[in-house]
CSV table of C-alpha atoms in Angstrom, one decimal:
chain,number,residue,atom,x,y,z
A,1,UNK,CA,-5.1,15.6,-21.8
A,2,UNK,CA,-8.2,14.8,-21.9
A,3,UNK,CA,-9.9,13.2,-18.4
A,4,UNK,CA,-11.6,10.0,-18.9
A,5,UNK,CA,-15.5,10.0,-17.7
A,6,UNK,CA,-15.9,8.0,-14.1
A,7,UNK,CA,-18.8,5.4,-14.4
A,8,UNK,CA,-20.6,5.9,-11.0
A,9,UNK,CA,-22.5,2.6,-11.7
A,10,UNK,CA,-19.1,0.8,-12.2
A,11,UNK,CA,-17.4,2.0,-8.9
A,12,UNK,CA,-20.5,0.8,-6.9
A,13,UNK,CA,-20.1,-2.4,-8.5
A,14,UNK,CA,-16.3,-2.3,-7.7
A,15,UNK,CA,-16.6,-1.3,-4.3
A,16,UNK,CA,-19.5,-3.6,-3.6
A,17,UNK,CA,-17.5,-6.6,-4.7
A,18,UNK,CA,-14.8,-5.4,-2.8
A,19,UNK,CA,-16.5,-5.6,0.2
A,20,UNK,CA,-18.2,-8.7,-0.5
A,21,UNK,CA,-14.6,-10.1,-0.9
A,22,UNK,CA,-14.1,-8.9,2.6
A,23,UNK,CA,-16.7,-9.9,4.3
A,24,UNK,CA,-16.3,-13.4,2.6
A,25,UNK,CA,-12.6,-14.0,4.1
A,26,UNK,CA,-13.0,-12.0,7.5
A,27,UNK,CA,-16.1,-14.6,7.7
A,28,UNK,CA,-13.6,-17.6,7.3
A,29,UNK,CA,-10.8,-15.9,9.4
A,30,UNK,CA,-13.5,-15.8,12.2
A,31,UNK,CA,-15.0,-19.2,12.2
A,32,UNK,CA,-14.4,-20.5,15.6
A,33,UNK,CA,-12.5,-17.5,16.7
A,34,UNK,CA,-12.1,-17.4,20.4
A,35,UNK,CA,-12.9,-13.7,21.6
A,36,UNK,CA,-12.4,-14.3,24.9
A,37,UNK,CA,-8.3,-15.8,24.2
A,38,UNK,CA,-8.2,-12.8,21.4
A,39,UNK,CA,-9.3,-10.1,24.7
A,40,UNK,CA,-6.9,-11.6,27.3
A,41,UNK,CA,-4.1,-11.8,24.0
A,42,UNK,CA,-4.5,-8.2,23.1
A,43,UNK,CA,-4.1,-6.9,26.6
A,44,UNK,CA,-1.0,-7.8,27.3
A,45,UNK,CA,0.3,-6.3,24.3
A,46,UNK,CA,3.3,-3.7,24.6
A,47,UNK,CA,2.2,-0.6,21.7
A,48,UNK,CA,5.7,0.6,21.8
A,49,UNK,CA,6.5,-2.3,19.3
A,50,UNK,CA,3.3,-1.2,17.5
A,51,UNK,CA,4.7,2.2,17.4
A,52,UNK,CA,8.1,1.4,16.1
A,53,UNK,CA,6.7,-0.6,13.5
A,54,UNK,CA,4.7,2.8,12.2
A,55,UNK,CA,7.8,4.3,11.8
A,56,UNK,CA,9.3,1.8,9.7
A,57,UNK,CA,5.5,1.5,8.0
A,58,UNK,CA,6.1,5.9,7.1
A,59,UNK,CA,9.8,5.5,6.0
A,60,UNK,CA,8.8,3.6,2.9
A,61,UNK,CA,6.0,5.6,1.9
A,62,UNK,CA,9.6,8.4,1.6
A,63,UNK,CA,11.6,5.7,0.1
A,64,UNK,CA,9.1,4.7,-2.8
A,65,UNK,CA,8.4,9.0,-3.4
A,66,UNK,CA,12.1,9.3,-4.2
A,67,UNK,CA,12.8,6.2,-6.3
A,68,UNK,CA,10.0,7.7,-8.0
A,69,UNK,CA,11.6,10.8,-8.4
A,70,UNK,CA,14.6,8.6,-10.1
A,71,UNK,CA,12.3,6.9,-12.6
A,72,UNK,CA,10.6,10.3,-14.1
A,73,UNK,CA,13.9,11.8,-14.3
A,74,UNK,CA,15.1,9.9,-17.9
A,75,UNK,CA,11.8,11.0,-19.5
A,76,UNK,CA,12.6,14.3,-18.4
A,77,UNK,CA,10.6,15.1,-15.5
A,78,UNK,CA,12.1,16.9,-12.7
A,79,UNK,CA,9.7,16.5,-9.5
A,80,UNK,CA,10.2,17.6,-6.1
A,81,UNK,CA,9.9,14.7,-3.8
A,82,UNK,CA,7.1,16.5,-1.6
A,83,UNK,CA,4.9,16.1,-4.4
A,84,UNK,CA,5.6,12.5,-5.1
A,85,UNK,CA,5.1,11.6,-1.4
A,86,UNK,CA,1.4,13.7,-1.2
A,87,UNK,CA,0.5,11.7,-5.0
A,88,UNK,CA,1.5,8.4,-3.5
A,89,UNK,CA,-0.4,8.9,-0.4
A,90,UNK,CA,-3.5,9.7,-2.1
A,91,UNK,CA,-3.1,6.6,-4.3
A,92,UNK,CA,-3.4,4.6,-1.2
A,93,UNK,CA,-5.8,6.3,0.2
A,94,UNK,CA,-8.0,5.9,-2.9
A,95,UNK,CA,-7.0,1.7,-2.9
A,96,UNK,CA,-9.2,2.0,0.5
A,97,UNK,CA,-12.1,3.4,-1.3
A,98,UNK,CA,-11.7,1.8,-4.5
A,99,UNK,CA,-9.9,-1.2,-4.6
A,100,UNK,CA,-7.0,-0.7,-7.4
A,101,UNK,CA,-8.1,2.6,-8.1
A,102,UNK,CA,-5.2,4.3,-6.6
A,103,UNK,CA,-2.3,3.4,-9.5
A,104,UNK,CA,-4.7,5.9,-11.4
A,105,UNK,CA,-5.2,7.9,-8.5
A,106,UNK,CA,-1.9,8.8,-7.6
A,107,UNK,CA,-0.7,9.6,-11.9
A,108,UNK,CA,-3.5,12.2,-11.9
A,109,UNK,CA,-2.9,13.7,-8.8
A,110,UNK,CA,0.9,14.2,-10.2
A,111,UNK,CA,-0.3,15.3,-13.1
A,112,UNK,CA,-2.3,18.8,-11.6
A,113,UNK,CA,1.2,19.7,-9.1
A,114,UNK,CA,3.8,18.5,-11.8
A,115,UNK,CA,2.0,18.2,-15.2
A,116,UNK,CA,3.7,14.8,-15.8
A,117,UNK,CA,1.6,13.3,-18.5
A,118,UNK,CA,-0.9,10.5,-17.0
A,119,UNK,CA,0.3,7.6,-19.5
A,120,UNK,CA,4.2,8.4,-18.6
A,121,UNK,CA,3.8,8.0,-14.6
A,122,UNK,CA,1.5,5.5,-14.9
A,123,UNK,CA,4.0,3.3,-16.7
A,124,UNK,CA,6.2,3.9,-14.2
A,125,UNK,CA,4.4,3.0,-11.4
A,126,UNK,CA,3.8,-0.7,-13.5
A,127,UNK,CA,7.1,-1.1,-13.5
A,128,UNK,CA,7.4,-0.3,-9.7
A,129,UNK,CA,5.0,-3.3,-9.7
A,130,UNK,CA,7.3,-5.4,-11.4
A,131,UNK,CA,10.0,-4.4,-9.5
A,132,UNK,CA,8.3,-4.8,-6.0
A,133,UNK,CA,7.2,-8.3,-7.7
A,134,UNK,CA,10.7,-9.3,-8.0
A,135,UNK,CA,11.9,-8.3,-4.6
A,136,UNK,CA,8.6,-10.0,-3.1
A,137,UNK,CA,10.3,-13.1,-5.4
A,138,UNK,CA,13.8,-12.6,-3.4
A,139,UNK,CA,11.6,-12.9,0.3
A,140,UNK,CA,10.2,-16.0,-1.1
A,141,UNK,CA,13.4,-16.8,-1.9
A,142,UNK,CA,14.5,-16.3,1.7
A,143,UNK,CA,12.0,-17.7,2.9
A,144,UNK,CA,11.5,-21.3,1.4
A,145,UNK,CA,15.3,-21.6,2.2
A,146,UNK,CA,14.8,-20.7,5.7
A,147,UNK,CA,11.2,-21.5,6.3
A,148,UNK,CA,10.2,-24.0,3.6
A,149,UNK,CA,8.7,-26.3,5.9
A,150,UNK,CA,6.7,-23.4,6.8
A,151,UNK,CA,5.8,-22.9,2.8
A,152,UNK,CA,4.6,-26.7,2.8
A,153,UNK,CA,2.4,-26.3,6.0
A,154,UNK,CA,1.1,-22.7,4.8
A,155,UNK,CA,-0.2,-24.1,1.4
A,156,UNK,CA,-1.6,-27.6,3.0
A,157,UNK,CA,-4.1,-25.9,5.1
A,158,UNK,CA,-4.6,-22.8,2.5
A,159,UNK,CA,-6.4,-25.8,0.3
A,160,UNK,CA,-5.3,-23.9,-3.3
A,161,UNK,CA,-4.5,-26.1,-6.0
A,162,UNK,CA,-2.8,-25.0,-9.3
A,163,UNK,CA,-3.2,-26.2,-12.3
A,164,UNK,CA,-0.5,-25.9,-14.4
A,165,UNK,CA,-1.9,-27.0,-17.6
A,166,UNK,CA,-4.6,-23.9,-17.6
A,167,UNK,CA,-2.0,-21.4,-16.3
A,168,UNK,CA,0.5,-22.4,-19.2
A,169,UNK,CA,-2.6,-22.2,-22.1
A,170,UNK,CA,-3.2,-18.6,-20.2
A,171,UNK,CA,0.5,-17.5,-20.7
A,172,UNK,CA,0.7,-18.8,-24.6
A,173,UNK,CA,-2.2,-17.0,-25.3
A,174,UNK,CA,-0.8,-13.6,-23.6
A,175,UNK,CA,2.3,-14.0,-25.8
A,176,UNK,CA,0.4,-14.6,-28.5
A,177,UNK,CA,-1.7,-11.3,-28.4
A,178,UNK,CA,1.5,-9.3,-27.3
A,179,UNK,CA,3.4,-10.6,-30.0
A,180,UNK,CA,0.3,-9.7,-32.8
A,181,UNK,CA,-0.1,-7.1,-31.4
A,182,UNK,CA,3.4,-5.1,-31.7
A,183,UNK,CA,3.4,-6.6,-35.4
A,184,UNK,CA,0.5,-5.0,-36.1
A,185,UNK,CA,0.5,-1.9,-34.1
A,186,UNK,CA,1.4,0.8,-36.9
A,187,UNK,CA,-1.9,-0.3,-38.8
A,188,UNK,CA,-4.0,-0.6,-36.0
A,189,UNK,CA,-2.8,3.3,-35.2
A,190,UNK,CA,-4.4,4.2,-38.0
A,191,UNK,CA,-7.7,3.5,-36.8
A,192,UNK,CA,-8.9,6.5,-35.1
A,193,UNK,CA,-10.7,4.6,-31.9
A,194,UNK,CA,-7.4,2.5,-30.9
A,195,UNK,CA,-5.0,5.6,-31.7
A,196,UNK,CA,-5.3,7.3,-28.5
A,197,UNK,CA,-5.2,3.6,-26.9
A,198,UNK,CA,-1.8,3.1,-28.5
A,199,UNK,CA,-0.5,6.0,-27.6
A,200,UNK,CA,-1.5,5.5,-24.1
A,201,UNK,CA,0.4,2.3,-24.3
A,202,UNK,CA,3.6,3.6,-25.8
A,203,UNK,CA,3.6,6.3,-23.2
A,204,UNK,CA,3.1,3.7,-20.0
A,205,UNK,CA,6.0,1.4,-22.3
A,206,UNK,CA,8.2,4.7,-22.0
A,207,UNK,CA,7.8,4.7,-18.3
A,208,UNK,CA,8.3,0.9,-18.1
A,209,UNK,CA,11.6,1.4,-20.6
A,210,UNK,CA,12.9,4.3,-18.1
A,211,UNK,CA,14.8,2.0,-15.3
A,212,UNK,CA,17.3,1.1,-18.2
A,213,UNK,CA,17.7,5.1,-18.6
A,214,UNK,CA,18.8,5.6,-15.1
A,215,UNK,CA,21.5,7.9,-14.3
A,216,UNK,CA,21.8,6.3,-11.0
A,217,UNK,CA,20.8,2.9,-10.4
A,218,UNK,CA,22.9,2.6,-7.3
A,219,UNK,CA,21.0,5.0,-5.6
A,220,UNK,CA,17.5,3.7,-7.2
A,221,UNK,CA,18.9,-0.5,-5.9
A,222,UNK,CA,19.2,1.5,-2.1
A,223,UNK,CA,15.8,2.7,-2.2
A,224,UNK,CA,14.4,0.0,-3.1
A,225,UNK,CA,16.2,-1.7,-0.5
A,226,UNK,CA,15.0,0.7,1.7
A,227,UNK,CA,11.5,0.0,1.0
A,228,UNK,CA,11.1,-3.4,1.5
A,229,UNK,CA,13.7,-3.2,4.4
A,230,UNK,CA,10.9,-0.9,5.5
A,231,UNK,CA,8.1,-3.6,5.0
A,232,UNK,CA,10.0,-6.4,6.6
A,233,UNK,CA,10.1,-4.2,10.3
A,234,UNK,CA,7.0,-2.9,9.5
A,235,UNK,CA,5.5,-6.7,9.4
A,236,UNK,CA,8.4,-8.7,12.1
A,237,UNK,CA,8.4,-5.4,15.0
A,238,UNK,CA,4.9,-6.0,15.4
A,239,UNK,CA,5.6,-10.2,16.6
A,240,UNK,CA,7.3,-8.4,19.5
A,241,UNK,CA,4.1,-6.6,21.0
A,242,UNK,CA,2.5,-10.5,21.6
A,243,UNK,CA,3.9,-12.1,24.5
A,244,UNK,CA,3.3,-15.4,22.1
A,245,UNK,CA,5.1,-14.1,19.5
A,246,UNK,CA,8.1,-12.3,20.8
A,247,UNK,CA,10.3,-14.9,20.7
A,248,UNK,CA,9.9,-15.1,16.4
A,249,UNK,CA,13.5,-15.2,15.0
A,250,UNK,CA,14.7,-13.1,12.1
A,251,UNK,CA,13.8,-15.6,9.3
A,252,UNK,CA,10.2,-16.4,11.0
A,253,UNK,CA,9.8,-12.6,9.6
A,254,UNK,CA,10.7,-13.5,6.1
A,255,UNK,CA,7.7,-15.7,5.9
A,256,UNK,CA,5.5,-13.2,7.7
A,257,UNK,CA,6.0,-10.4,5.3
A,258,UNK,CA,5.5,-12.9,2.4
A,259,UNK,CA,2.4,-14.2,3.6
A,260,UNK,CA,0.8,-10.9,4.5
A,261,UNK,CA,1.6,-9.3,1.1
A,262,UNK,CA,-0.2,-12.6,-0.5
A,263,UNK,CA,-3.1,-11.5,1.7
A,264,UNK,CA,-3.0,-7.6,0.4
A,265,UNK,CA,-2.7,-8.6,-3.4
A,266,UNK,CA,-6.6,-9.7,-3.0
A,267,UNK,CA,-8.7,-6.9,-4.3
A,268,UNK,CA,-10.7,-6.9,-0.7
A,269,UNK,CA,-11.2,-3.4,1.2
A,270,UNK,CA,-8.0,-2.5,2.8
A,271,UNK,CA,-7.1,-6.2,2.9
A,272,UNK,CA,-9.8,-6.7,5.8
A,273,UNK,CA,-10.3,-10.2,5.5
A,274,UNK,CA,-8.2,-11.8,3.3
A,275,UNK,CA,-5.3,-10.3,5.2
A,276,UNK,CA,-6.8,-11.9,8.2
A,277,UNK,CA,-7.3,-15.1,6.8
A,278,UNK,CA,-3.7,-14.7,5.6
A,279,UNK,CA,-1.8,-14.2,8.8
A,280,UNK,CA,-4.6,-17.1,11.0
A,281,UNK,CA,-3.1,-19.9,8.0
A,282,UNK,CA,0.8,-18.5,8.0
A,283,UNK,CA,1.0,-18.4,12.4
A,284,UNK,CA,-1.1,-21.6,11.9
A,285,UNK,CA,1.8,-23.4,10.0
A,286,UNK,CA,4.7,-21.9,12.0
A,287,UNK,CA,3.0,-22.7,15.6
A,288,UNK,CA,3.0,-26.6,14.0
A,289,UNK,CA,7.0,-26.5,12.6
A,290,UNK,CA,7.6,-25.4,16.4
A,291,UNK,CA,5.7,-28.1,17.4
A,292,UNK,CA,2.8,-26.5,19.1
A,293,UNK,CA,-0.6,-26.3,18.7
A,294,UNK,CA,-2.1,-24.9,15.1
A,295,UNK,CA,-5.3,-23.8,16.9
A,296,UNK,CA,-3.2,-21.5,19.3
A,297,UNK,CA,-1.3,-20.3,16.4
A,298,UNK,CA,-4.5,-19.5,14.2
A,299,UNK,CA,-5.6,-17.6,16.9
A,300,UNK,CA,-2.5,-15.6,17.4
A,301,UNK,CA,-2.3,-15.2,13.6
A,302,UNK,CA,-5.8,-13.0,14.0
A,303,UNK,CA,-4.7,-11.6,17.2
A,304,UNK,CA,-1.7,-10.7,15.0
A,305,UNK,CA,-3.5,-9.4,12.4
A,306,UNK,CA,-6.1,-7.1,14.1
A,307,UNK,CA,-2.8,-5.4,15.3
A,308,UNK,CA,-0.9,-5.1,12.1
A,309,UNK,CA,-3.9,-4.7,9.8
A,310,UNK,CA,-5.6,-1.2,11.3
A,311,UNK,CA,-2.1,0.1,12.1
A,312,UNK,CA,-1.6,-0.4,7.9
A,313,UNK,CA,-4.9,1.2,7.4
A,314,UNK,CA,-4.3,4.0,10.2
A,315,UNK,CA,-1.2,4.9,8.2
A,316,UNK,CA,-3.3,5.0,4.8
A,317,UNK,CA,-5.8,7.1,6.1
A,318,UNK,CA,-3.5,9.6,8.1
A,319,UNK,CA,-1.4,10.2,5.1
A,320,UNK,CA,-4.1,10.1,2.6
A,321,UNK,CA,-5.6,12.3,4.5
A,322,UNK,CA,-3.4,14.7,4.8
A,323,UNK,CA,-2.2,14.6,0.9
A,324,UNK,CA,-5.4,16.0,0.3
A,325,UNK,CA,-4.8,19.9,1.4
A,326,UNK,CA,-0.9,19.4,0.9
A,327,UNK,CA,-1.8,18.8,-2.9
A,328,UNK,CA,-4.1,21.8,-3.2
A,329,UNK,CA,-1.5,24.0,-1.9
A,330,UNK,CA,1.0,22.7,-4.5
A,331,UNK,CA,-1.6,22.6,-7.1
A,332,UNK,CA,-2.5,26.6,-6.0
A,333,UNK,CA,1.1,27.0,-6.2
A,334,UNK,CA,2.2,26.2,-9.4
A,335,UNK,CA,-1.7,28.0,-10.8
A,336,UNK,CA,-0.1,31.1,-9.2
A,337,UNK,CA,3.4,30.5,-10.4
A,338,UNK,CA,1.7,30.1,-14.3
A,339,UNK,CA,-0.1,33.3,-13.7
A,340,UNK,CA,3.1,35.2,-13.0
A,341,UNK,CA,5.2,34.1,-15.7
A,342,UNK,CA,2.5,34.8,-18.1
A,343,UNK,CA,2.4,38.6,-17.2
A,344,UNK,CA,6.0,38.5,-17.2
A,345,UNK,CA,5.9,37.5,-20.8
A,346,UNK,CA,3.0,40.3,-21.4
């Protein structure tokens, strides 16, 4: 396979923007932030929460490397489930670097300790995408039923209008391109240029086409479920480290996790920022459905989220980190493992 060229010029640009987008929303997460209420906040929080929460944070990092393991398996691809947690974790670590980066990331490292083809695991890990869309959908779900209210207040003070008129011309015009472009797709194969594309694309489309190949959905549904089961304590242990916050019921965690992913899906560094911004508006709109004050809840929102936030990074880092020789070794590995079988066939 051949490896595709990195523009250097392109990645600056990337990471640039990146952390332009940062330092844009941590700017309007910290206007009028009270350091002094933030200080006297974070001291009394208990880390043990903190703690507990990382544990649930690591356990879907495992979850997600074996459901991966379950989606390679129809297109024949055995891997051990080492592998697919080291690949994951230096996709993430690469999203910190590179925003985005890390989809493309984590195929290619696969691809040098397994020798799954790129455009195979890479459609795979789209449709992990789609499927952690829908289950996102089902927490939205749970939470407008429980919390909408909360959903109201949360997009009054978030100031984002939709207009459904532009989004609708967007979506016609998508179909319109898909649909031309699977009519046409056996002539436009025949022009050498879009001939690797399309077979890039019917490679990711066999990755996407695998969940219906499964030879065991139950167990791929209970790893998902353990995933975003994982996410959810991740996100709702940490409310118990804030004296201000401890007393948040089950459901008040639905809308937490919802609005924090929101916050990660903006292509900002890590999240800083926008993550930030996030959780000050969503503890903003719950602190006024209690009846309290939106100021004190914006500020435990922050408070909030300069807890949750490194301790996501922290976990990025330490398992990207660590990927990094644990990959080499495999990668050594299966180099030496090549070598032998070759003499043995000598």
């Amino acid at each position: 396979m051949e490896k595709k060229k990195n523009n250097p010029l392109k990645q600056i640009l990337t990471i640039v923007i990146s952390l332009a987008f940062a330092g844009f929303f941590l700017w309007l997460a910290l206007k009028d932030f009270d350091y002094a209420s933030f200080k006297k906040s974070i001291s009394k929080a208990n880390y043990w929460w903190v703690l507990l929460a990382a544990c649930f944070g690591i356990s879907a990092y495992w979850f997600r490397a074996i459901r991966w393991n379950l989606m390679l398996e129809p297109m024949g691809h055995r891997i051990s489930n080492s592998n697919s947690l080291w690949s994951i974790s230096f996709g993430y670590l690469m999203n910190l670097t590179i925003p985005r980066s890390g989809e493309v990331a984590r195929a290619t490292a696969l691809y040098g300790v397994e020798k799954v083809p790129v455009d195979q695991s890479f459609g795979t890990i789209i449709l992990e995408r789609v499927v952690d869309l829908m289950c996102m959908v089902v927490f939205l779900g749970l939470t407008i039923i429980f919390k909408g209210e909360v959903i109201y207040s949360f997009y009054k003070n978030s100031g984002i209008n939709f207009n459904t008129n532009k989004i609708l011309v967007v979506l016609l015009v998508l179909m319109a391109c898909t649909v031309l472009f699977f009519s046409f797709k056996k002539k436009l194969a025949k022009v050498p240029v879009l001939d690797k594309i399309i077979s890039f694309i019917d490679g990711i489309l066999q990755g996407l086409t695998s969940i219906f190949k499964l030879k065991q959905k139950a167990k791929f549904i209970l790893y998902t479920a353990g995933i975003w089961i994982s996410y959810y304590f991740a996100a709702y242990l940490v409310c118990f480290a804030l004296p201000e916050t401890s007393g948040f019921t089950f459901d008040d965690g639905f809308l937490i996790l919802v609005v924090g992913t929101l916050g990660m899906i903006v292509p900002a560094s890590g999240g800083i920022g926008a993550f930030n911004l996030a959780m000050k508006y969503g503890f903003m709109a719950l602190f006024i459905s209690m009846g309290k004050s939106g100021e004190l809840g914006g500020e435990t929102g922050l408070t909030y989220s300069f807890i949750s936030l490194p301790l996501q990074i922290i976990i990025m880092l330490t398992m990207g980190l660590i990927s990094i020789p644990m990959l080499a070794k495999a990668r050594n590995n299966r180099v030496s493992e090549e070598q032998i079988d070759k003499k043995s066939l000598n």
